[in-house]
Amino acid sequence: AQSVTQLDSQVPVFEEAPVELRCNYSSSVSVYLFWYVQYPNQGLQLLLKYLSGSTLVKGINGFEAEFNKSQTSFHLRKPSVHISDTAEYFCAVSEGSAGGTSYGKLTFGQGTILTVHP
Amino acid sequence: EAGVAQSPRYKIIEKRQSVAFWCNPISGHATLYWYQQILGQGPKLLIQFQNNGVVDDSQLPKDRFSAERLKGVDSTLKIQPAKLEDSAVYLCASSRYSGANVLTFGAGSRLTVL
């Protein structure tokens, strides 16, 4: 079974400042990793995903994340945030090999609310 | 392509009443998921369908929750009788196949149990 811990429940930041949202995971098997964003009263939208290959992945809206296997982390970063980035962000993990019982199912962290102030 | 459709968007009921939520996935998506998102928590998987068959319902409280996907397209999630702790947003998601690793989520159905 997998688990995900998002280390910050809320992150306030000023506009145009850099931001990092932290995510650690636990799994006994290989994993795929995801970041989703949820705007108020909307569903979850995929920001980016790591399946294999380069450990630095780029997503939409200027976000990127780095997979660190030794530290079991997948932190989300953006060099300069905008007011419109205010939302809740979820890190998620799924089993990375076909045939497993958890293959294709996402386990989510508890979320980080990013608030961008003018 | 059209997104995942869910209805109703909001529902308020008294405890012990029943409620049903409907989901229509993206056309051609064989796999459908129902997640429960309690305020302040991440979404938790309730049930996964592959076409009209259940793949995983291990976290579905079967004494009060039921779900079906009779024709392998749209799905209904029912709660009967509802408890206060069932207050949550119920999210439906779909993917082309199990293990596709890209889930598309609907906007959710927010349930308040009084």
PDB file of C-alpha atoms in Angstrom:
ATOM      1  CA  ALA A   1       0.000   0.000   0.000  1.00  0.00           C
ATOM      2  CA  GLN A   2       1.088   3.561  -0.639  1.00  0.00           C
ATOM      3  CA  SER A   3       0.741   6.711   1.433  1.00  0.00           C
ATOM      4  CA  VAL A   4       1.362  10.383   0.740  1.00  0.00           C
ATOM      5  CA  THR A   5       2.255  13.159   3.157  1.00  0.00           C
ATOM      6  CA  GLN A   6       2.040  16.795   2.190  1.00  0.00           C
ATOM      7  CA  LEU A   7       4.154  18.599   4.711  1.00  0.00           C
ATOM      8  CA  ASP A   8       2.385  21.963   4.653  1.00  0.00           C
ATOM      9  CA  SER A   9      -1.360  22.398   4.966  1.00  0.00           C
ATOM     10  CA  GLN A  10      -1.203  26.077   3.992  1.00  0.00           C
ATOM     11  CA  VAL A  11       1.413  28.114   2.133  1.00  0.00           C
ATOM     12  CA  PRO A  12       0.991  31.893   1.875  1.00  0.00           C
ATOM     13  CA  VAL A  13       3.215  33.695  -0.620  1.00  0.00           C
ATOM     14  CA  PHE A  14       3.407  37.069  -2.321  1.00  0.00           C
ATOM     15  CA  GLU A  15       2.845  37.457  -6.026  1.00  0.00           C
ATOM     16  CA  GLU A  16       5.965  36.913  -8.208  1.00  0.00           C
ATOM     17  CA  ALA A  17       7.745  35.090  -5.378  1.00  0.00           C
ATOM     18  CA  PRO A  18       8.938  31.490  -5.810  1.00  0.00           C
ATOM     19  CA  VAL A  19       7.078  28.667  -4.115  1.00  0.00           C
ATOM     20  CA  GLU A  20       7.711  25.046  -3.186  1.00  0.00           C
ATOM     21  CA  LEU A  21       4.991  22.642  -2.066  1.00  0.00           C
ATOM     22  CA  ARG A  22       6.423  19.583  -0.386  1.00  0.00           C
ATOM     23  CA  CYS A  23       5.319  15.987  -0.858  1.00  0.00           C
ATOM     24  CA  ASN A  24       6.738  12.756   0.535  1.00  0.00           C
ATOM     25  CA  TYR A  25       5.463   9.290  -0.240  1.00  0.00           C
ATOM     26  CA  SER A  26       5.805   5.790   1.107  1.00  0.00           C
ATOM     27  CA  SER A  27       5.603   2.639  -0.995  1.00  0.00           C
ATOM     28  CA  SER A  28       7.059  -0.844  -1.096  1.00  0.00           C
ATOM     29  CA  VAL A  29       6.890  -0.930  -4.903  1.00  0.00           C
ATOM     30  CA  SER A  30       7.735   1.395  -7.738  1.00  0.00           C
ATOM     31  CA  VAL A  31       5.381   4.317  -8.104  1.00  0.00           C
ATOM     32  CA  TYR A  32       3.998   6.882 -10.449  1.00  0.00           C
ATOM     33  CA  LEU A  33       3.601  10.379  -8.990  1.00  0.00           C
ATOM     34  CA  PHE A  34       1.183  13.183  -9.742  1.00  0.00           C
ATOM     35  CA  TRP A  35       0.262  16.718  -8.759  1.00  0.00           C
ATOM     36  CA  TYR A  36      -3.331  17.884  -9.148  1.00  0.00           C
ATOM     37  CA  VAL A  37      -4.771  21.367  -8.628  1.00  0.00           C
ATOM     38  CA  GLN A  38      -8.284  22.108  -7.406  1.00  0.00           C
ATOM     39  CA  TYR A  39      -9.775  25.557  -7.846  1.00  0.00           C
ATOM     40  CA  PRO A  40     -12.809  26.492  -5.698  1.00  0.00           C
ATOM     41  CA  ASN A  41     -15.938  24.545  -6.626  1.00  0.00           C
ATOM     42  CA  GLN A  42     -14.132  22.697  -9.389  1.00  0.00           C
ATOM     43  CA  GLY A  43     -12.831  19.189  -9.915  1.00  0.00           C
ATOM     44  CA  LEU A  44      -9.205  18.134  -9.851  1.00  0.00           C
ATOM     45  CA  GLN A  45      -7.020  19.080 -12.793  1.00  0.00           C
ATOM     46  CA  LEU A  46      -3.752  17.318 -13.578  1.00  0.00           C
ATOM     47  CA  LEU A  47      -0.728  19.627 -13.286  1.00  0.00           C
ATOM     48  CA  LEU A  48       2.029  17.127 -14.058  1.00  0.00           C
ATOM     49  CA  LYS A  49       3.044  13.516 -13.679  1.00  0.00           C
ATOM     50  CA  TYR A  50       6.166  11.384 -13.296  1.00  0.00           C
ATOM     51  CA  LEU A  51       6.001   7.925 -14.848  1.00  0.00           C
ATOM     52  CA  SER A  52       9.639   7.253 -15.792  1.00  0.00           C
ATOM     53  CA  GLY A  53      12.683   8.889 -17.336  1.00  0.00           C
ATOM     54  CA  SER A  54      13.892  12.336 -16.382  1.00  0.00           C
ATOM     55  CA  THR A  55      13.340  13.074 -12.720  1.00  0.00           C
ATOM     56  CA  LEU A  56      12.505  16.717 -13.470  1.00  0.00           C
ATOM     57  CA  VAL A  57       9.045  17.006 -14.955  1.00  0.00           C
ATOM     58  CA  LYS A  58       7.377  20.104 -16.272  1.00  0.00           C
ATOM     59  CA  GLY A  59       3.667  20.712 -16.195  1.00  0.00           C
ATOM     60  CA  ILE A  60       1.101  23.290 -17.058  1.00  0.00           C
ATOM     61  CA  ASN A  61       1.054  26.889 -15.832  1.00  0.00           C
ATOM     62  CA  GLY A  62       4.828  26.975 -15.321  1.00  0.00           C
ATOM     63  CA  PHE A  63       4.952  24.355 -12.555  1.00  0.00           C
ATOM     64  CA  GLU A  64       7.628  21.690 -12.297  1.00  0.00           C
ATOM     65  CA  ALA A  65       8.424  18.879  -9.889  1.00  0.00           C
ATOM     66  CA  GLU A  66      11.440  16.742  -9.150  1.00  0.00           C
ATOM     67  CA  PHE A  67      11.285  13.061  -8.278  1.00  0.00           C
ATOM     68  CA  ASN A  68      13.846  12.102  -5.652  1.00  0.00           C
ATOM     69  CA  LYS A  69      13.806   8.354  -5.115  1.00  0.00           C
ATOM     70  CA  SER A  70      16.328   8.312  -2.279  1.00  0.00           C
ATOM     71  CA  GLN A  71      14.341  10.867  -0.297  1.00  0.00           C
ATOM     72  CA  THR A  72      10.959   9.542  -1.514  1.00  0.00           C
ATOM     73  CA  SER A  73       9.919  13.061  -2.385  1.00  0.00           C
ATOM     74  CA  PHE A  74       8.145  14.799  -5.237  1.00  0.00           C
ATOM     75  CA  HIS A  75       8.160  18.520  -4.440  1.00  0.00           C
ATOM     76  CA  LEU A  76       6.289  20.983  -6.642  1.00  0.00           C
ATOM     77  CA  ARG A  77       7.903  24.291  -7.560  1.00  0.00           C
ATOM     78  CA  LYS A  78       7.168  27.463  -9.459  1.00  0.00           C
ATOM     79  CA  PRO A  79       9.740  30.262  -9.826  1.00  0.00           C
ATOM     80  CA  SER A  80       7.195  33.100  -9.866  1.00  0.00           C
ATOM     81  CA  VAL A  81       3.586  32.727  -8.754  1.00  0.00           C
ATOM     82  CA  HIS A  82       0.544  34.651  -9.883  1.00  0.00           C
ATOM     83  CA  ILE A  83      -2.671  35.511  -8.084  1.00  0.00           C
ATOM     84  CA  SER A  84      -4.454  32.978 -10.284  1.00  0.00           C
ATOM     85  CA  ASP A  85      -2.330  30.164  -8.777  1.00  0.00           C
ATOM     86  CA  THR A  86      -4.340  30.445  -5.561  1.00  0.00           C
ATOM     87  CA  ALA A  87      -5.874  26.986  -5.172  1.00  0.00           C
ATOM     88  CA  GLU A  88      -5.486  23.694  -3.323  1.00  0.00           C
ATOM     89  CA  TYR A  89      -2.805  21.341  -4.569  1.00  0.00           C
ATOM     90  CA  PHE A  90      -2.803  17.577  -4.119  1.00  0.00           C
ATOM     91  CA  CYS A  91       0.076  15.171  -4.461  1.00  0.00           C
ATOM     92  CA  ALA A  92      -0.911  11.629  -5.451  1.00  0.00           C
ATOM     93  CA  VAL A  93       0.752   8.272  -6.020  1.00  0.00           C
ATOM     94  CA  SER A  94      -0.197   5.089  -7.830  1.00  0.00           C
ATOM     95  CA  GLU A  95       1.483   1.729  -8.151  1.00  0.00           C
ATOM     96  CA  GLY A  96       3.979   1.756 -10.999  1.00  0.00           C
ATOM     97  CA  SER A  97       3.647  -1.773 -12.302  1.00  0.00           C
ATOM     98  CA  ALA A  98       0.846  -3.530 -14.092  1.00  0.00           C
ATOM     99  CA  GLY A  99      -0.787  -6.474 -12.384  1.00  0.00           C
ATOM    100  CA  GLY A 100      -0.700  -5.002  -8.905  1.00  0.00           C
ATOM    101  CA  THR A 101      -3.908  -4.490  -7.012  1.00  0.00           C
ATOM    102  CA  SER A 102      -3.328  -0.760  -6.772  1.00  0.00           C
ATOM    103  CA  TYR A 103      -2.398  -0.233 -10.418  1.00  0.00           C
ATOM    104  CA  GLY A 104      -4.221   2.786 -11.804  1.00  0.00           C
ATOM    105  CA  LYS A 105      -5.646   3.843  -8.445  1.00  0.00           C
ATOM    106  CA  LEU A 106      -4.562   7.131  -6.959  1.00  0.00           C
ATOM    107  CA  THR A 107      -3.771   7.658  -3.284  1.00  0.00           C
ATOM    108  CA  PHE A 108      -3.876  11.351  -2.415  1.00  0.00           C
ATOM    109  CA  GLY A 109      -2.201  13.488   0.203  1.00  0.00           C
ATOM    110  CA  GLN A 110      -4.292  15.779   2.367  1.00  0.00           C
ATOM    111  CA  GLY A 111      -3.690  18.847   0.227  1.00  0.00           C
ATOM    112  CA  THR A 112      -1.835  22.163   0.476  1.00  0.00           C
ATOM    113  CA  ILE A 113      -3.716  25.419   0.148  1.00  0.00           C
ATOM    114  CA  LEU A 114      -1.598  27.922  -1.748  1.00  0.00           C
ATOM    115  CA  THR A 115      -2.653  31.530  -1.233  1.00  0.00           C
ATOM    116  CA  VAL A 116      -0.976  34.172  -3.375  1.00  0.00           C
ATOM    117  CA  HIS A 117      -1.174  37.701  -1.983  1.00  0.00           C
ATOM    118  CA  PRO A 118      -0.785  40.859  -4.100  1.00  0.00           C
TER     119      PRO A 118
ATOM    120  CA  GLU B   1     -14.074  16.412 -25.847  1.00  0.00           C
ATOM    121  CA  ALA B   2     -16.778  16.834 -23.233  1.00  0.00           C
ATOM    122  CA  GLY B   3     -15.657  16.389 -19.657  1.00  0.00           C
ATOM    123  CA  VAL B   4     -16.966  14.186 -16.877  1.00  0.00           C
ATOM    124  CA  ALA B   5     -20.500  15.248 -15.990  1.00  0.00           C
ATOM    125  CA  GLN B   6     -21.877  14.964 -12.473  1.00  0.00           C
ATOM    126  CA  SER B   7     -25.217  15.828 -10.907  1.00  0.00           C
ATOM    127  CA  PRO B   8     -26.533  17.206  -8.704  1.00  0.00           C
ATOM    128  CA  ARG B   9     -23.814  19.717  -7.837  1.00  0.00           C
ATOM    129  CA  TYR B  10     -25.225  20.299  -4.360  1.00  0.00           C
ATOM    130  CA  LYS B  11     -27.523  18.299  -2.118  1.00  0.00           C
ATOM    131  CA  ILE B  12     -28.692  18.878   1.446  1.00  0.00           C
ATOM    132  CA  ILE B  13     -30.492  16.078   3.284  1.00  0.00           C
ATOM    133  CA  GLU B  14     -31.402  15.054   6.812  1.00  0.00           C
ATOM    134  CA  LYS B  15     -29.581  12.126   8.399  1.00  0.00           C
ATOM    135  CA  ARG B  16     -31.172   8.748   7.697  1.00  0.00           C
ATOM    136  CA  GLN B  17     -32.475   9.995   4.343  1.00  0.00           C
ATOM    137  CA  SER B  18     -31.216   8.626   1.037  1.00  0.00           C
ATOM    138  CA  VAL B  19     -29.415  10.343  -1.836  1.00  0.00           C
ATOM    139  CA  ALA B  20     -28.139   9.395  -5.270  1.00  0.00           C
ATOM    140  CA  PHE B  21     -25.403  10.909  -7.407  1.00  0.00           C
ATOM    141  CA  TRP B  22     -25.011  10.448 -11.129  1.00  0.00           C
ATOM    142  CA  CYS B  23     -21.875  10.470 -13.273  1.00  0.00           C
ATOM    143  CA  ASN B  24     -21.395  10.374 -17.032  1.00  0.00           C
ATOM    144  CA  PRO B  25     -17.733   9.772 -17.938  1.00  0.00           C
ATOM    145  CA  ILE B  26     -15.865  10.874 -21.024  1.00  0.00           C
ATOM    146  CA  SER B  27     -17.002   8.953 -24.082  1.00  0.00           C
ATOM    147  CA  GLY B  28     -14.909   5.842 -24.617  1.00  0.00           C
ATOM    148  CA  HIS B  29     -13.449   5.770 -21.121  1.00  0.00           C
ATOM    149  CA  ALA B  30     -13.724   2.234 -19.826  1.00  0.00           C
ATOM    150  CA  THR B  31     -12.656   2.897 -16.245  1.00  0.00           C
ATOM    151  CA  LEU B  32     -14.737   4.916 -13.799  1.00  0.00           C
ATOM    152  CA  TYR B  33     -13.907   5.884 -10.227  1.00  0.00           C
ATOM    153  CA  TRP B  34     -15.878   7.365  -7.331  1.00  0.00           C
ATOM    154  CA  TYR B  35     -13.884   9.283  -4.734  1.00  0.00           C
ATOM    155  CA  GLN B  36     -15.045  10.804  -1.445  1.00  0.00           C
ATOM    156  CA  GLN B  37     -13.415  14.091  -0.414  1.00  0.00           C
ATOM    157  CA  ILE B  38     -14.130  15.160   3.154  1.00  0.00           C
ATOM    158  CA  LEU B  39     -13.391  18.803   3.973  1.00  0.00           C
ATOM    159  CA  GLY B  40      -9.706  19.258   4.764  1.00  0.00           C
ATOM    160  CA  GLN B  41      -8.696  15.844   3.411  1.00  0.00           C
ATOM    161  CA  GLY B  42      -7.539  14.430   0.121  1.00  0.00           C
ATOM    162  CA  PRO B  43      -9.893  12.366  -2.025  1.00  0.00           C
ATOM    163  CA  LYS B  44     -10.329   8.734  -0.998  1.00  0.00           C
ATOM    164  CA  LEU B  45     -11.239   6.033  -3.501  1.00  0.00           C
ATOM    165  CA  LEU B  46     -14.610   4.419  -2.847  1.00  0.00           C
ATOM    166  CA  ILE B  47     -15.055   2.189  -5.902  1.00  0.00           C
ATOM    167  CA  GLN B  48     -13.495   1.494  -9.293  1.00  0.00           C
ATOM    168  CA  PHE B  49     -15.347   0.080 -12.314  1.00  0.00           C
ATOM    169  CA  GLN B  50     -13.871  -1.417 -15.463  1.00  0.00           C
ATOM    170  CA  ASN B  51     -16.690  -1.253 -18.015  1.00  0.00           C
ATOM    171  CA  ASN B  52     -19.667  -2.532 -15.978  1.00  0.00           C
ATOM    172  CA  GLY B  53     -17.648  -4.691 -13.580  1.00  0.00           C
ATOM    173  CA  VAL B  54     -16.330  -3.741 -10.151  1.00  0.00           C
ATOM    174  CA  VAL B  55     -12.522  -3.823  -9.901  1.00  0.00           C
ATOM    175  CA  ASP B  56     -12.165  -2.557  -6.346  1.00  0.00           C
ATOM    176  CA  ASP B  57     -14.769  -1.647  -3.736  1.00  0.00           C
ATOM    177  CA  SER B  58     -12.691  -2.433  -0.672  1.00  0.00           C
ATOM    178  CA  GLN B  59     -13.180   1.040   0.821  1.00  0.00           C
ATOM    179  CA  LEU B  60     -16.895   1.343   0.075  1.00  0.00           C
ATOM    180  CA  PRO B  61     -19.049   1.208   3.260  1.00  0.00           C
ATOM    181  CA  LYS B  62     -21.337  -1.428   1.847  1.00  0.00           C
ATOM    182  CA  ASP B  63     -23.845  -1.255   4.679  1.00  0.00           C
ATOM    183  CA  ARG B  64     -24.992   2.126   3.387  1.00  0.00           C
ATOM    184  CA  PHE B  65     -23.261   2.865   0.082  1.00  0.00           C
ATOM    185  CA  SER B  66     -23.971   1.212  -3.252  1.00  0.00           C
ATOM    186  CA  ALA B  67     -22.859   1.948  -6.800  1.00  0.00           C
ATOM    187  CA  GLU B  68     -23.656   0.584 -10.197  1.00  0.00           C
ATOM    188  CA  ARG B  69     -22.595   1.026 -13.807  1.00  0.00           C
ATOM    189  CA  LEU B  70     -25.100  -1.183 -15.549  1.00  0.00           C
ATOM    190  CA  LYS B  71     -24.314  -0.490 -19.215  1.00  0.00           C
ATOM    191  CA  GLY B  72     -20.661   0.336 -18.776  1.00  0.00           C
ATOM    192  CA  VAL B  73     -21.211   4.026 -19.366  1.00  0.00           C
ATOM    193  CA  ASP B  74     -22.819   6.231 -16.709  1.00  0.00           C
ATOM    194  CA  SER B  75     -22.831   5.368 -13.041  1.00  0.00           C
ATOM    195  CA  THR B  76     -24.899   6.029  -9.930  1.00  0.00           C
ATOM    196  CA  LEU B  77     -23.660   6.203  -6.347  1.00  0.00           C
ATOM    197  CA  LYS B  78     -26.313   5.846  -3.641  1.00  0.00           C
ATOM    198  CA  ILE B  79     -26.198   6.416   0.105  1.00  0.00           C
ATOM    199  CA  GLN B  80     -28.966   4.978   2.263  1.00  0.00           C
ATOM    200  CA  PRO B  81     -29.339   5.863   5.086  1.00  0.00           C
ATOM    201  CA  ALA B  82     -27.047   8.871   5.238  1.00  0.00           C
ATOM    202  CA  LYS B  83     -25.022   9.741   8.334  1.00  0.00           C
ATOM    203  CA  LEU B  84     -23.576  13.082   9.393  1.00  0.00           C
ATOM    204  CA  GLU B  85     -20.066  11.850   8.556  1.00  0.00           C
ATOM    205  CA  ASP B  86     -21.088  11.304   4.923  1.00  0.00           C
ATOM    206  CA  SER B  87     -20.974  15.070   4.372  1.00  0.00           C
ATOM    207  CA  ALA B  88     -18.363  15.414   1.647  1.00  0.00           C
ATOM    208  CA  VAL B  89     -17.771  16.088  -2.026  1.00  0.00           C
ATOM    209  CA  TYR B  90     -18.237  13.002  -4.175  1.00  0.00           C
ATOM    210  CA  LEU B  91     -15.935  13.092  -7.166  1.00  0.00           C
ATOM    211  CA  CYS B  92     -16.313  10.970 -10.252  1.00  0.00           C
ATOM    212  CA  ALA B  93     -13.328  10.355 -12.518  1.00  0.00           C
ATOM    213  CA  SER B  94     -12.718   8.346 -15.657  1.00  0.00           C
ATOM    214  CA  SER B  95      -9.784   7.058 -17.679  1.00  0.00           C
ATOM    215  CA  ARG B  96      -9.393   5.224 -20.973  1.00  0.00           C
ATOM    216  CA  TYR B  97      -8.477   2.019 -19.188  1.00  0.00           C
ATOM    217  CA  SER B  98      -7.367   0.814 -15.793  1.00  0.00           C
ATOM    218  CA  GLY B  99      -3.779   1.862 -15.354  1.00  0.00           C
ATOM    219  CA  ALA B 100      -3.972   4.653 -17.912  1.00  0.00           C
ATOM    220  CA  ASN B 101      -2.590   6.915 -15.208  1.00  0.00           C
ATOM    221  CA  VAL B 102      -4.431   9.986 -16.402  1.00  0.00           C
ATOM    222  CA  LEU B 103      -7.725  10.464 -14.632  1.00  0.00           C
ATOM    223  CA  THR B 104     -10.172  13.182 -15.651  1.00  0.00           C
ATOM    224  CA  PHE B 105     -12.315  14.405 -12.781  1.00  0.00           C
ATOM    225  CA  GLY B 106     -15.791  15.868 -12.744  1.00  0.00           C
ATOM    226  CA  ALA B 107     -16.648  18.984 -10.734  1.00  0.00           C
ATOM    227  CA  GLY B 108     -18.093  16.890  -7.920  1.00  0.00           C
ATOM    228  CA  SER B 109     -21.333  16.625  -5.978  1.00  0.00           C
ATOM    229  CA  ARG B 110     -21.308  18.322  -2.585  1.00  0.00           C
ATOM    230  CA  LEU B 111     -23.412  16.538   0.039  1.00  0.00           C
ATOM    231  CA  THR B 112     -24.411  18.120   3.336  1.00  0.00           C
ATOM    232  CA  VAL B 113     -26.102  15.852   5.884  1.00  0.00           C
ATOM    233  CA  LEU B 114     -27.904  17.700   8.695  1.00  0.00           C
TER     234      LEU B 114
END
